[in-house]
């Protein structure tokens, strides 16, 4: 009865992003903590059944035979409770009421009240708000409802167990559609003992624990059957009373409560068995015989809480850490331009001609970086791009996750528009935190880091293209060697198309001897504000036939 939707809207969005994305390294969970004991007092349980965790890490437990919901903070300390036996608003059916919980995108708490054939809605402090459902087999009616899941849009899905179906409702509890049927075929559920738990994966698909058929089934959010795994037994990947499914918010792995085998099994996002933990008993990390692990829920950091029903407790295990992809990256890059290099640093002869607005529209860059004034020591504008890929050769233009223009200073450092701060690149669509760094200049060939760069201890992505050629993809074939241990971006690309060729010579000839204009005369390869034979002889002809080594398409 675990659901990924038990998290906040922000975390749901986060997990969608993560689904594209970064996968934390799998590990076998180990026992961390527990709460609860047998009884009816605060922090005690009688047949606990369902579990949910909100965006603040608060834990909600469906304490079924005590006809109540108990709320704990992230450390397991009791906060509050609500409910009593009955059929009125805010009450739960005696011994068969509160069986499962989900948190909607607004932070409200929805509870499956099985014996009353309904779903009730509460605030996160326990105030009754609304309900829907009744007894029967018609649309919006239930027979032994067992689980609830809520998607990122607030749509509500109910495992209507004895009707062998899944029903979908909108956020107001209005019936939308259904799917299922009694049987063992694809998309069907075991008679009276099939659909017992629901969980959304990181791609928005719905997994259903089909208990009587000893399997998990995967559907689109409109009910299209997609996949399945599992069979009856005690071996790896087999189940005896599959009872709950939870999806790790970082790895996308599927955790399954294999109740009568007293264990939790772990599968890849595609349903391939990888690991398991748990055993029979009442010790730490053990589960009660045939009535132990019945529900699972992940914290936002990847740790797992589970209901150990027969032992009247909730246990916590460590899971793979969830790494949150950054939404920006501060880059400290150093690069030399061959044409502007004067033997020790870069000349600033163009400083007075540099516009206050950046000039680049490369690879979809459309940010309008503008400086109040061009800082002293600025050589020119450059564009920094970050790409996310599994290898340098795969870091194509399509893998760009962000770019920003800044000033190249005379010491080779790239700064923001104030001339002193490191450049910050906004990121969109990234799934991780390691990036290939690309630097463009308007008439020099671009360069890219040889490897993805990670943030250092100061959360800065640092790369130096000037002193170690191995830092640059394709090393010296992408660079010009200035002197021993000094490297630079190659000059001569007047038309900015990524190679130095006859077209660049033609551009130089057209501009040679004319007045320099920053936006229209890129034949000034040494950035001295004059277009003459030096630009042709020392740069264009010297580098003729050189091409960019930055992957494109």
Short mmCIF file of C-alpha atoms in Angstrom, two decimals:
data_model
loop_
_atom_site.label_atom_id
_atom_site.label_comp_id
_atom_site.label_asym_id
_atom_site.label_seq_id
_atom_site.Cartn_x
_atom_site.Cartn_y
_atom_site.Cartn_z
CA UNK A 1 0.00 0.00 0.00
CA UNK A 2 2.91 2.21 -0.73
CA UNK A 3 2.65 5.05 -3.13
CA UNK A 4 5.17 7.33 -4.68
CA UNK A 5 2.41 9.95 -4.73
CA UNK A 6 2.64 10.23 -0.98
CA UNK A 7 5.16 13.02 -1.43
CA UNK A 8 4.60 16.74 -1.94
CA UNK A 9 4.04 18.40 -5.35
CA UNK A 10 7.59 19.74 -5.28
CA UNK A 11 8.95 16.28 -4.66
CA UNK A 12 6.71 14.81 -7.34
CA UNK A 13 8.15 17.29 -9.83
CA UNK A 14 11.57 16.50 -8.55
CA UNK A 15 11.01 12.82 -9.10
CA UNK A 16 9.72 13.41 -12.62
CA UNK A 17 12.91 15.24 -13.36
CA UNK A 18 14.82 12.46 -11.69
CA UNK A 19 13.12 9.90 -13.84
CA UNK A 20 14.84 11.28 -16.90
CA UNK A 21 17.80 11.14 -14.93
CA UNK A 22 20.24 10.51 -12.23
CA UNK A 23 20.16 7.03 -10.70
CA UNK A 24 21.72 6.58 -7.27
CA UNK A 25 23.82 3.45 -6.85
CA UNK A 26 21.82 0.50 -5.57
CA UNK A 27 22.57 -0.95 -2.15
CA UNK A 28 21.09 -3.57 0.14
CA UNK A 29 19.13 -1.67 2.79
CA UNK A 30 20.17 -2.06 6.41
CA UNK A 31 18.06 -1.55 9.53
CA UNK A 32 18.18 1.96 11.02
CA UNK A 33 15.34 2.49 13.49
CA UNK A 34 11.79 1.63 14.51
CA UNK A 35 8.77 2.98 16.35
CA UNK A 36 5.69 1.45 17.92
CA UNK A 37 4.52 -1.36 20.16
CA UNK A 38 1.30 -3.26 20.80
CA UNK A 39 -1.58 -1.30 22.32
CA UNK A 40 -3.96 1.62 21.89
CA UNK A 41 -1.91 4.45 23.38
CA UNK A 42 0.07 7.06 21.51
CA UNK A 43 2.71 5.39 19.32
CA UNK A 44 1.10 1.98 19.86
CA UNK A 45 -0.60 -0.06 17.16
CA UNK A 46 -3.23 -2.75 16.71
CA UNK A 47 -3.00 -4.25 13.23
CA UNK A 48 -1.24 -1.32 11.52
CA UNK A 49 -1.89 -1.48 7.80
CA UNK A 50 -0.95 1.57 5.72
CA UNK A 51 1.82 4.14 5.64
CA UNK A 52 2.44 7.52 3.98
CA UNK A 53 5.12 10.23 4.26
CA UNK A 54 4.52 13.90 3.45
CA UNK A 55 6.84 16.58 2.07
CA UNK A 56 8.07 17.49 5.56
CA UNK A 57 8.96 13.89 6.34
CA UNK A 58 5.99 13.41 8.67
CA UNK A 59 4.81 9.80 8.86
CA UNK A 60 1.13 8.82 8.80
CA UNK A 61 0.11 5.31 9.89
CA UNK A 62 -3.28 3.66 9.34
CA UNK A 63 -3.76 2.02 12.76
CA UNK A 64 -6.53 -0.22 11.53
CA UNK A 65 -7.92 -2.00 14.58
CA UNK A 66 -7.60 1.17 16.65
CA UNK A 67 -9.73 2.90 14.00
CA UNK A 68 -7.42 5.88 13.72
CA UNK A 69 -4.62 7.61 11.89
CA UNK A 70 -1.45 8.39 13.86
CA UNK A 71 0.98 11.10 12.77
CA UNK A 72 4.70 11.16 13.65
CA UNK A 73 7.51 13.51 12.76
CA UNK A 74 10.46 12.38 10.65
CA UNK A 75 12.29 11.15 13.75
CA UNK A 76 9.34 8.95 14.72
CA UNK A 77 8.03 11.11 17.60
CA UNK A 78 4.26 11.10 18.06
CA UNK A 79 2.49 14.31 16.94
CA UNK A 80 -1.23 13.66 16.73
CA UNK A 81 -4.01 11.18 15.99
CA UNK A 82 -7.59 11.26 14.72
CA UNK A 83 -10.48 8.89 14.09
CA UNK A 84 -12.75 6.51 15.99
CA UNK A 85 -14.98 3.53 15.26
CA UNK A 86 -18.12 4.29 13.27
CA UNK A 87 -19.49 5.38 9.92
CA UNK A 88 -19.76 9.13 10.48
CA UNK A 89 -17.53 11.76 8.96
CA UNK A 90 -13.98 11.22 10.20
CA UNK A 91 -14.74 7.77 11.63
CA UNK A 92 -13.52 4.39 10.36
CA UNK A 93 -15.18 0.98 10.19
CA UNK A 94 -14.48 -1.18 13.23
CA UNK A 95 -11.38 -3.38 12.72
CA UNK A 96 -11.66 -2.97 8.95
CA UNK A 97 -11.60 0.73 8.25
CA UNK A 98 -8.39 2.69 7.82
CA UNK A 99 -6.31 0.45 5.54
CA UNK A 100 -4.34 2.81 3.33
CA UNK A 101 -3.22 6.45 3.04
CA UNK A 102 -2.04 8.84 0.33
CA UNK A 103 -1.02 12.52 0.32
CA UNK A 104 -2.34 14.70 -2.51
CA UNK A 105 -0.39 17.55 -4.20
CA UNK A 106 -1.90 20.05 -1.74
CA UNK A 107 -0.77 18.07 1.30
CA UNK A 108 -4.20 16.68 2.19
CA UNK A 109 -4.46 13.17 3.61
CA UNK A 110 -6.73 10.66 1.86
CA UNK A 111 -7.65 7.44 3.70
CA UNK A 112 -9.26 4.26 2.36
CA UNK A 113 -12.04 3.38 4.84
CA UNK A 114 -12.56 -0.17 3.63
CA UNK A 115 -15.45 -1.39 5.80
CA UNK A 116 -17.41 1.77 5.02
CA UNK A 117 -16.75 1.40 1.25
CA UNK A 118 -15.43 4.93 0.91
CA UNK A 119 -12.42 7.21 0.74
CA UNK A 120 -12.16 10.10 3.21
CA UNK A 121 -10.18 13.32 2.88
CA UNK A 122 -8.52 15.14 5.80
CA UNK A 123 -6.23 18.09 6.29
CA UNK A 124 -2.73 17.18 7.46
CA UNK A 125 -3.85 17.94 11.01
CA UNK A 126 -6.81 15.56 10.83
CA UNK A 127 -9.72 17.88 10.04
CA UNK A 128 -12.37 16.03 8.03
CA UNK A 129 -12.88 17.62 4.59
CA UNK A 130 -14.71 15.34 2.19
CA UNK A 131 -15.44 11.78 1.03
CA UNK A 132 -16.63 9.72 -1.92
CA UNK A 133 -17.74 6.14 -2.57
CA UNK A 134 -20.39 3.63 -1.49
CA UNK A 135 -20.96 -0.11 -1.51
CA UNK A 136 -21.47 -1.80 -4.87
CA UNK A 137 -19.98 -2.57 -8.27
CA UNK A 138 -21.08 0.49 -10.21
CA UNK A 139 -18.92 3.42 -11.21
CA UNK A 140 -17.63 5.10 -8.07
CA UNK A 141 -18.71 2.20 -5.84
CA UNK A 142 -16.41 -0.20 -3.99
CA UNK A 143 -16.24 -3.77 -2.72
CA UNK A 144 -13.34 -4.18 -0.30
CA UNK A 145 -11.25 -1.18 -1.51
CA UNK A 146 -7.66 -1.81 -0.50
CA UNK A 147 -5.27 0.89 -1.72
CA UNK A 148 -5.02 4.47 -2.97
CA UNK A 149 -2.54 6.34 -5.12
CA UNK A 150 -2.59 9.96 -6.31
CA UNK A 151 -0.72 11.24 -9.35
CA UNK A 152 1.04 14.58 -9.84
CA UNK A 153 -2.14 16.12 -11.26
CA UNK A 154 -4.16 15.10 -8.19
CA UNK A 155 -6.08 12.27 -9.88
CA UNK A 156 -7.01 9.51 -7.43
CA UNK A 157 -6.65 5.78 -8.18
CA UNK A 158 -8.33 3.13 -6.02
CA UNK A 159 -7.57 -0.60 -5.94
CA UNK A 160 -11.17 -1.90 -5.80
CA UNK A 161 -10.10 -5.36 -4.76
CA UNK A 162 -13.26 -7.52 -4.77
CA UNK A 163 -14.46 -5.81 -7.93
CA UNK A 164 -11.13 -6.83 -9.53
CA UNK A 165 -10.48 -3.39 -10.97
CA UNK A 166 -8.75 -0.04 -10.67
CA UNK A 167 -10.97 3.02 -10.58
CA UNK A 168 -9.71 6.50 -11.43
CA UNK A 169 -11.21 9.72 -10.04
CA UNK A 170 -10.33 13.37 -10.47
CA UNK A 171 -9.05 15.47 -7.58
CA UNK A 172 -12.63 16.21 -6.50
CA UNK A 173 -13.46 12.50 -6.25
CA UNK A 174 -15.49 12.40 -9.47
CA UNK A 175 -15.39 9.11 -11.37
CA UNK A 176 -13.31 9.13 -14.58
CA UNK A 177 -12.60 5.59 -15.78
CA UNK A 178 -11.74 2.03 -14.74
CA UNK A 179 -9.91 -1.07 -15.95
CA UNK A 180 -9.38 -4.69 -14.95
CA UNK A 181 -11.51 -7.82 -14.59
CA UNK A 182 -11.25 -11.16 -12.83
CA UNK A 183 -8.61 -13.52 -14.19
CA UNK A 184 -4.90 -14.11 -14.69
CA UNK A 185 -4.46 -12.57 -18.11
CA UNK A 186 -2.63 -9.34 -18.80
CA UNK A 187 -4.53 -6.47 -17.19
CA UNK A 188 -6.71 -8.79 -15.09
CA UNK A 189 -6.62 -9.33 -11.31
CA UNK A 190 -7.12 -12.41 -9.15
CA UNK A 191 -10.71 -12.89 -7.98
CA UNK A 192 -11.33 -11.18 -4.61
CA UNK A 193 -7.61 -11.12 -3.88
CA UNK A 194 -5.95 -9.32 -6.75
CA UNK A 195 -5.38 -5.56 -6.77
CA UNK A 196 -4.11 -4.87 -3.24
CA UNK A 197 -1.62 -2.02 -3.70
CA UNK A 198 -0.74 0.80 -6.10
CA UNK A 199 2.42 2.83 -6.73
CA UNK A 200 3.44 5.33 -9.38
CA UNK A 201 6.90 4.96 -10.86
CA UNK A 202 9.20 7.82 -11.76
CA UNK A 203 7.80 7.89 -15.31
CA UNK A 204 4.19 8.28 -14.16
CA UNK A 205 3.14 4.69 -14.82
CA UNK A 206 1.06 2.80 -12.25
CA UNK A 207 2.25 -0.49 -10.75
CA UNK A 208 -0.35 -2.80 -9.16
CA UNK A 209 0.34 -5.60 -6.70
CA UNK A 210 -1.83 -8.48 -7.99
CA UNK A 211 -1.66 -10.66 -4.89
CA UNK A 212 -3.61 -13.78 -5.89
CA UNK A 213 -1.67 -13.98 -9.15
CA UNK A 214 1.68 -13.50 -7.32
CA UNK A 215 2.80 -10.74 -9.64
CA UNK A 216 3.14 -7.02 -10.22
CA UNK A 217 1.52 -5.41 -13.26
CA UNK A 218 2.38 -2.09 -14.88
CA UNK A 219 -0.15 0.23 -16.55
CA UNK A 220 -0.22 3.67 -18.09
CA UNK A 221 -2.21 6.20 -16.09
CA UNK A 222 -5.14 5.54 -18.44
CA UNK A 223 -5.08 1.78 -17.87
CA UNK A 224 -3.11 0.42 -20.80
CA UNK A 225 -1.27 -2.76 -19.78
CA UNK A 226 2.50 -2.35 -20.20
CA UNK A 227 4.44 -5.05 -18.35
CA UNK A 228 4.48 -7.59 -15.52
CA UNK A 229 6.86 -9.68 -13.42
CA UNK A 230 6.67 -12.33 -10.71
CA UNK A 231 5.27 -15.80 -10.02
CA UNK A 232 4.33 -17.92 -7.01
CA UNK A 233 7.13 -19.36 -4.88
CA UNK A 234 10.00 -18.62 -2.55
CA UNK A 235 12.81 -18.08 -5.03
CA UNK A 236 14.25 -14.82 -6.21
CA UNK A 237 11.57 -12.88 -8.03
CA UNK A 238 8.79 -15.10 -6.71
CA UNK A 239 6.11 -14.13 -4.19
CA UNK A 240 3.92 -15.53 -1.46
CA UNK A 241 1.24 -12.94 -0.74
CA UNK A 242 2.70 -9.89 -2.50
CA UNK A 243 1.32 -7.05 -0.44
CA UNK A 244 2.87 -3.69 -1.33
CA UNK A 245 4.94 -1.86 -3.94
CA UNK A 246 7.09 1.26 -3.56
CA UNK A 247 9.32 3.00 -6.10
CA UNK A 248 12.63 4.49 -5.00
CA UNK A 249 12.50 8.20 -5.91
CA UNK A 250 16.10 8.27 -7.11
CA UNK A 251 16.96 4.91 -8.65
CA UNK A 252 13.47 4.05 -9.89
CA UNK A 253 13.94 0.56 -8.42
CA UNK A 254 10.81 -1.35 -7.40
CA UNK A 255 10.59 -2.55 -3.78
CA UNK A 256 8.03 -5.29 -3.17
CA UNK A 257 6.66 -6.47 0.19
CA UNK A 258 6.71 -10.27 -0.11
CA UNK A 259 4.63 -10.80 3.01
CA UNK A 260 4.52 -14.55 3.61
CA UNK A 261 8.16 -14.93 2.63
CA UNK A 262 8.98 -12.38 5.36
CA UNK A 263 11.10 -10.24 3.08
CA UNK A 264 11.29 -7.25 0.77
CA UNK A 265 12.52 -7.91 -2.76
CA UNK A 266 14.15 -5.27 -4.97
CA UNK A 267 13.78 -5.11 -8.74
CA UNK A 268 15.10 -2.83 -11.44
CA UNK A 269 12.70 -0.30 -12.95
CA UNK A 270 12.08 -2.88 -15.67
CA UNK A 271 11.21 -5.61 -13.16
CA UNK A 272 14.47 -7.57 -13.08
CA UNK A 273 15.31 -9.07 -9.67
CA UNK A 274 18.40 -7.59 -8.01
CA UNK A 275 18.33 -8.03 -4.22
CA UNK A 276 16.30 -8.71 -1.07
CA UNK A 277 16.37 -8.20 2.70
CA UNK A 278 14.51 -9.41 5.77
CA UNK A 279 13.85 -12.69 7.56
CA UNK A 280 11.37 -14.28 9.96
CA UNK A 281 11.41 -12.96 13.53
CA UNK A 282 10.93 -9.99 15.79
CA UNK A 283 14.47 -8.68 15.87
CA UNK A 284 15.72 -5.58 14.11
CA UNK A 285 15.25 -6.01 10.37
CA UNK A 286 13.05 -9.09 10.78
CA UNK A 287 9.33 -9.46 10.02
CA UNK A 288 6.46 -11.31 11.67
CA UNK A 289 5.47 -14.68 10.24
CA UNK A 290 2.91 -14.42 7.42
CA UNK A 291 1.74 -11.06 8.75
CA UNK A 292 4.80 -8.85 8.78
CA UNK A 293 5.78 -6.46 6.04
CA UNK A 294 2.51 -5.15 4.59
CA UNK A 295 3.29 -1.62 3.42
CA UNK A 296 6.26 0.45 2.22
CA UNK A 297 6.98 4.18 1.80
CA UNK A 298 10.11 6.14 0.92
CA UNK A 299 11.34 9.35 2.48
CA UNK A 300 12.51 12.07 0.11
CA UNK A 301 16.16 11.18 0.88
CA UNK A 302 15.66 7.56 -0.21
CA UNK A 303 15.33 5.89 3.19
CA UNK A 304 12.52 3.37 3.56
CA UNK A 305 9.86 2.96 6.25
CA UNK A 306 7.73 -0.17 6.34
CA UNK A 307 4.82 -1.55 8.35
CA UNK A 308 5.72 -4.77 10.22
CA UNK A 309 2.13 -5.54 11.14
CA UNK A 310 2.43 -8.70 13.23
CA UNK A 311 5.18 -7.10 15.31
CA UNK A 312 3.05 -3.94 15.83
CA UNK A 313 5.76 -1.59 14.65
CA UNK A 314 7.16 0.53 11.84
CA UNK A 315 10.77 -0.14 10.81
CA UNK A 316 13.18 2.14 8.98
CA UNK A 317 15.93 1.05 6.56
CA UNK A 318 18.54 3.02 4.68
CA UNK A 319 18.10 3.16 0.93
CA UNK A 320 20.15 4.55 -1.94
CA UNK A 321 20.61 8.29 -1.46
CA UNK A 322 18.58 10.59 -3.69
CA UNK A 323 20.82 13.17 -5.33
CA UNK A 324 18.88 16.29 -6.26
CA UNK A 325 19.95 17.63 -9.66
CA UNK A 326 21.06 21.27 -9.33
CA UNK A 327 19.05 23.99 -11.07
CA UNK A 328 22.15 26.06 -11.71
CA UNK A 329 25.92 25.64 -11.85
CA UNK A 330 28.62 28.14 -10.94
CA UNK A 331 31.48 27.70 -13.40
CA UNK A 332 35.08 28.78 -12.87
CA UNK A 333 36.62 28.25 -16.31
CA UNK A 334 39.95 29.47 -17.63
CA UNK A 335 40.76 29.66 -21.33
CA UNK A 336 43.14 31.54 -23.62
CA UNK A 337 42.38 32.86 -27.10
CA UNK A 338 45.27 32.24 -29.48
CA UNK A 339 44.81 35.58 -31.26
CA UNK A 340 44.66 37.68 -28.09
CA UNK A 341 47.57 35.95 -26.30
CA UNK A 342 50.52 38.35 -25.89
CA UNK A 343 53.08 36.03 -24.33
CA UNK A 344 51.87 36.18 -20.73
CA UNK A 345 48.16 37.00 -20.72
CA UNK A 346 45.48 38.30 -23.10
CA UNK A 347 45.41 41.77 -24.63
CA UNK A 348 42.45 44.05 -23.95
CA UNK A 349 42.77 46.20 -27.08
CA UNK A 350 39.09 45.67 -27.95
CA UNK A 351 37.81 46.64 -24.52
CA UNK A 352 36.36 49.96 -25.60
CA UNK A 353 34.59 48.33 -28.58
CA UNK A 354 32.97 45.43 -26.70
CA UNK A 355 29.18 45.84 -26.61
CA UNK A 356 27.33 45.67 -23.30
CA UNK A 357 24.98 43.00 -24.74
CA UNK A 358 26.29 39.50 -25.45
CA UNK A 359 26.48 38.54 -29.17
CA UNK A 360 25.79 34.78 -29.17
CA UNK A 361 22.88 32.70 -30.48
CA UNK A 362 24.81 29.42 -30.67
CA UNK A 363 22.94 26.14 -30.19
CA UNK A 364 19.74 27.78 -29.05
CA UNK A 365 21.29 30.21 -26.58
CA UNK A 366 18.79 33.04 -26.23
CA UNK A 367 19.59 34.59 -22.85
CA UNK A 368 20.07 38.32 -23.12
CA UNK A 369 23.01 38.83 -20.78
CA UNK A 370 23.77 42.52 -20.60
CA UNK A 371 26.37 44.40 -18.58
CA UNK A 372 25.86 47.87 -17.15
CA UNK A 373 29.31 48.59 -18.48
CA UNK A 374 32.17 46.53 -19.87
CA UNK A 375 34.58 45.83 -17.00
CA UNK A 376 38.20 46.88 -17.22
CA UNK A 377 40.34 43.89 -18.09
CA UNK A 378 37.65 42.31 -20.30
CA UNK A 379 38.99 40.80 -23.53
CA UNK A 380 35.68 39.84 -25.15
CA UNK A 381 32.40 38.01 -24.62
CA UNK A 382 32.50 34.19 -24.59
CA UNK A 383 29.71 31.63 -24.26
CA UNK A 384 29.86 28.75 -21.80
CA UNK A 385 27.63 25.75 -22.39
CA UNK A 386 27.03 22.70 -20.16
CA UNK A 387 26.16 19.32 -21.62
CA UNK A 388 25.08 16.12 -19.87
CA UNK A 389 26.11 12.85 -21.49
CA UNK A 390 27.59 9.45 -20.70
CA UNK A 391 30.77 10.13 -22.68
CA UNK A 392 32.50 12.98 -24.50
CA UNK A 393 31.66 11.58 -27.92
CA UNK A 394 27.99 11.44 -26.90
CA UNK A 395 27.97 15.05 -25.63
CA UNK A 396 26.16 16.37 -28.69
CA UNK A 397 24.39 19.70 -29.06
CA UNK A 398 21.16 17.96 -28.09
CA UNK A 399 22.58 17.20 -24.62
CA UNK A 400 22.89 20.89 -23.72
CA UNK A 401 21.26 21.59 -20.34
CA UNK A 402 22.25 25.23 -19.99
CA UNK A 403 24.42 28.07 -21.27
CA UNK A 404 25.46 31.57 -20.24
CA UNK A 405 27.55 34.34 -21.77
CA UNK A 406 30.20 36.14 -19.76
CA UNK A 407 33.38 38.14 -20.09
CA UNK A 408 36.78 36.58 -20.78
CA UNK A 409 39.24 38.54 -18.65
CA UNK A 410 42.87 39.21 -19.50
CA UNK A 411 44.07 36.50 -17.10
CA UNK A 412 41.99 33.90 -18.96
CA UNK A 413 39.23 33.57 -16.38
CA UNK A 414 35.60 33.75 -17.45
CA UNK A 415 33.45 36.01 -15.30
CA UNK A 416 29.87 37.14 -15.04
CA UNK A 417 28.74 40.52 -16.37
CA UNK A 418 30.20 42.29 -13.31
CA UNK A 419 33.70 41.14 -14.29
CA UNK A 420 34.43 39.62 -10.86
CA UNK A 421 31.89 36.88 -10.07
CA UNK A 422 32.14 33.37 -11.46
CA UNK A 423 29.65 32.64 -14.22
CA UNK A 424 26.34 31.02 -13.19
CA UNK A 425 24.57 28.80 -15.72
CA UNK A 426 20.86 28.04 -15.26
CA UNK A 427 20.05 24.36 -15.90
CA UNK A 428 16.96 22.77 -17.41
CA UNK A 429 16.30 19.09 -18.00
CA UNK A 430 19.45 17.82 -16.31
CA UNK A 431 19.18 14.58 -14.40
CA UNK A 432 22.55 14.74 -12.71
CA UNK A 433 25.27 17.04 -11.47
CA UNK A 434 28.26 16.30 -13.72
CA UNK A 435 28.63 18.26 -16.96
CA UNK A 436 30.86 18.63 -19.99
CA UNK A 437 31.93 22.28 -20.29
CA UNK A 438 32.05 23.90 -23.74
CA UNK A 439 33.47 27.38 -24.43
CA UNK A 440 32.70 29.33 -27.60
CA UNK A 441 34.25 32.52 -29.02
CA UNK A 442 33.02 34.34 -32.09
CA UNK A 443 36.17 33.79 -34.25
CA UNK A 444 38.05 31.01 -32.43
CA UNK A 445 37.30 27.29 -32.56
CA UNK A 446 35.37 26.06 -29.48
CA UNK A 447 36.73 23.63 -26.92
CA UNK A 448 35.08 21.07 -24.61
CA UNK A 449 36.26 19.36 -21.45
CA UNK A 450 37.53 15.83 -21.92
CA UNK A 451 35.44 14.55 -19.01
CA UNK A 452 32.28 15.61 -17.19
CA UNK A 453 33.10 18.08 -14.41
CA UNK A 454 31.82 17.69 -10.86
CA UNK A 455 31.36 20.53 -8.40
CA UNK A 456 34.18 20.94 -5.91
CA UNK A 457 33.77 21.48 -2.17
CA UNK A 458 32.68 25.05 -2.80
CA UNK A 459 29.97 23.95 -5.27
CA UNK A 460 31.96 25.40 -8.17
CA UNK A 461 32.57 23.61 -11.47
CA UNK A 462 36.24 24.35 -12.20
CA UNK A 463 38.06 23.64 -15.46
CA UNK A 464 41.36 25.00 -16.83
CA UNK A 465 41.88 24.69 -20.58
CA UNK A 466 45.17 26.65 -20.57
CA UNK A 467 47.80 24.53 -18.80
CA UNK A 468 46.85 20.86 -19.21
CA UNK A 469 45.87 19.72 -22.69
CA UNK A 470 44.39 16.50 -21.27
CA UNK A 471 41.58 18.61 -19.80
CA UNK A 472 40.36 19.29 -23.34
CA UNK A 473 38.48 16.79 -25.47
CA UNK A 474 40.74 15.66 -28.36
CA UNK A 475 43.62 17.44 -26.54
CA UNK A 476 46.07 19.29 -28.80
CA UNK A 477 44.07 18.56 -31.97
CA UNK A 478 41.42 20.86 -30.50
CA UNK A 479 43.91 23.40 -29.13
CA UNK A 480 46.78 25.57 -30.28
CA UNK A 481 50.03 25.17 -28.37
CA UNK A 482 51.29 28.62 -27.37
CA UNK A 483 54.46 27.60 -25.57
CA UNK A 484 55.55 24.81 -23.28
CA UNK A 485 52.57 24.02 -21.07
CA UNK A 486 50.37 26.79 -22.48
CA UNK A 487 47.36 26.13 -24.74
CA UNK A 488 44.64 28.21 -26.38
CA UNK A 489 41.52 28.12 -28.54
CA UNK A 490 42.55 28.27 -32.21
CA UNK A 491 41.95 31.51 -34.13
CA UNK A 492 40.76 32.01 -37.71
CA UNK A 493 37.06 31.03 -37.77
CA UNK A 494 35.65 34.29 -39.13
CA UNK A 495 32.22 32.88 -39.98
CA UNK A 496 31.90 30.93 -36.72
CA UNK A 497 30.95 27.68 -38.43
CA UNK A 498 33.40 25.48 -36.53
CA UNK A 499 36.24 25.21 -39.01
CA UNK A 500 38.98 27.34 -40.52
CA UNK A 501 38.82 27.22 -44.30
CA UNK A 502 38.62 29.22 -47.54
CA UNK A 503 35.38 30.87 -46.47
CA UNK A 504 37.20 32.46 -43.55
CA UNK A 505 39.94 33.69 -45.91
CA UNK A 506 37.27 35.23 -48.14
CA UNK A 507 35.74 36.97 -45.13
CA UNK A 508 39.14 38.33 -44.13
CA UNK A 509 39.80 39.62 -47.68
CA UNK A 510 36.46 41.44 -47.69
CA UNK A 511 37.27 43.11 -44.39
CA UNK A 512 41.02 43.65 -44.84
CA UNK A 513 42.05 47.27 -44.45
CA UNK A 514 38.55 48.45 -43.60
CA UNK A 515 37.27 50.02 -40.40
CA UNK A 516 36.78 47.61 -37.53
CA UNK A 517 33.19 47.07 -36.38
CA UNK A 518 32.66 44.57 -33.57
CA UNK A 519 29.42 43.02 -34.86
CA UNK A 520 30.35 42.69 -38.54
CA UNK A 521 34.13 42.27 -38.91
CA UNK A 522 35.14 38.95 -37.36
CA UNK A 523 38.32 38.82 -39.44
CA UNK A 524 40.17 40.55 -36.59
CA UNK A 525 41.62 37.29 -35.27
CA UNK A 526 44.15 38.86 -32.89
CA UNK A 527 41.53 41.18 -31.35
CA UNK A 528 43.57 44.37 -31.82
CA UNK A 529 40.81 46.33 -33.60
CA UNK A 530 42.65 46.26 -36.96
CA UNK A 531 42.16 43.81 -39.84
CA UNK A 532 45.38 43.28 -41.76
CA UNK A 533 47.89 40.72 -43.01
CA UNK A 534 48.76 39.62 -39.49
CA UNK A 535 45.27 38.21 -39.07
CA UNK A 536 45.61 36.23 -42.29
CA UNK A 537 49.22 35.04 -42.06
CA UNK A 538 49.55 34.34 -38.35
CA UNK A 539 46.12 32.86 -37.76
CA UNK A 540 43.80 32.01 -40.69
CA UNK A 541 46.45 30.50 -42.93
CA UNK A 542 48.33 28.92 -40.05
CA UNK A 543 45.16 27.15 -38.87
CA UNK A 544 43.67 26.48 -42.31
CA UNK A 545 41.83 23.09 -42.34
CA UNK A 546 41.57 22.93 -38.52
CA UNK A 547 38.09 22.00 -37.33
CA UNK A 548 36.18 22.08 -34.08
CA UNK A 549 36.45 18.91 -32.01
CA UNK A 550 33.29 19.67 -30.04
CA UNK A 551 30.63 17.05 -30.95
CA UNK A 552 27.63 18.49 -32.76
CA UNK A 553 25.04 16.04 -34.10
#
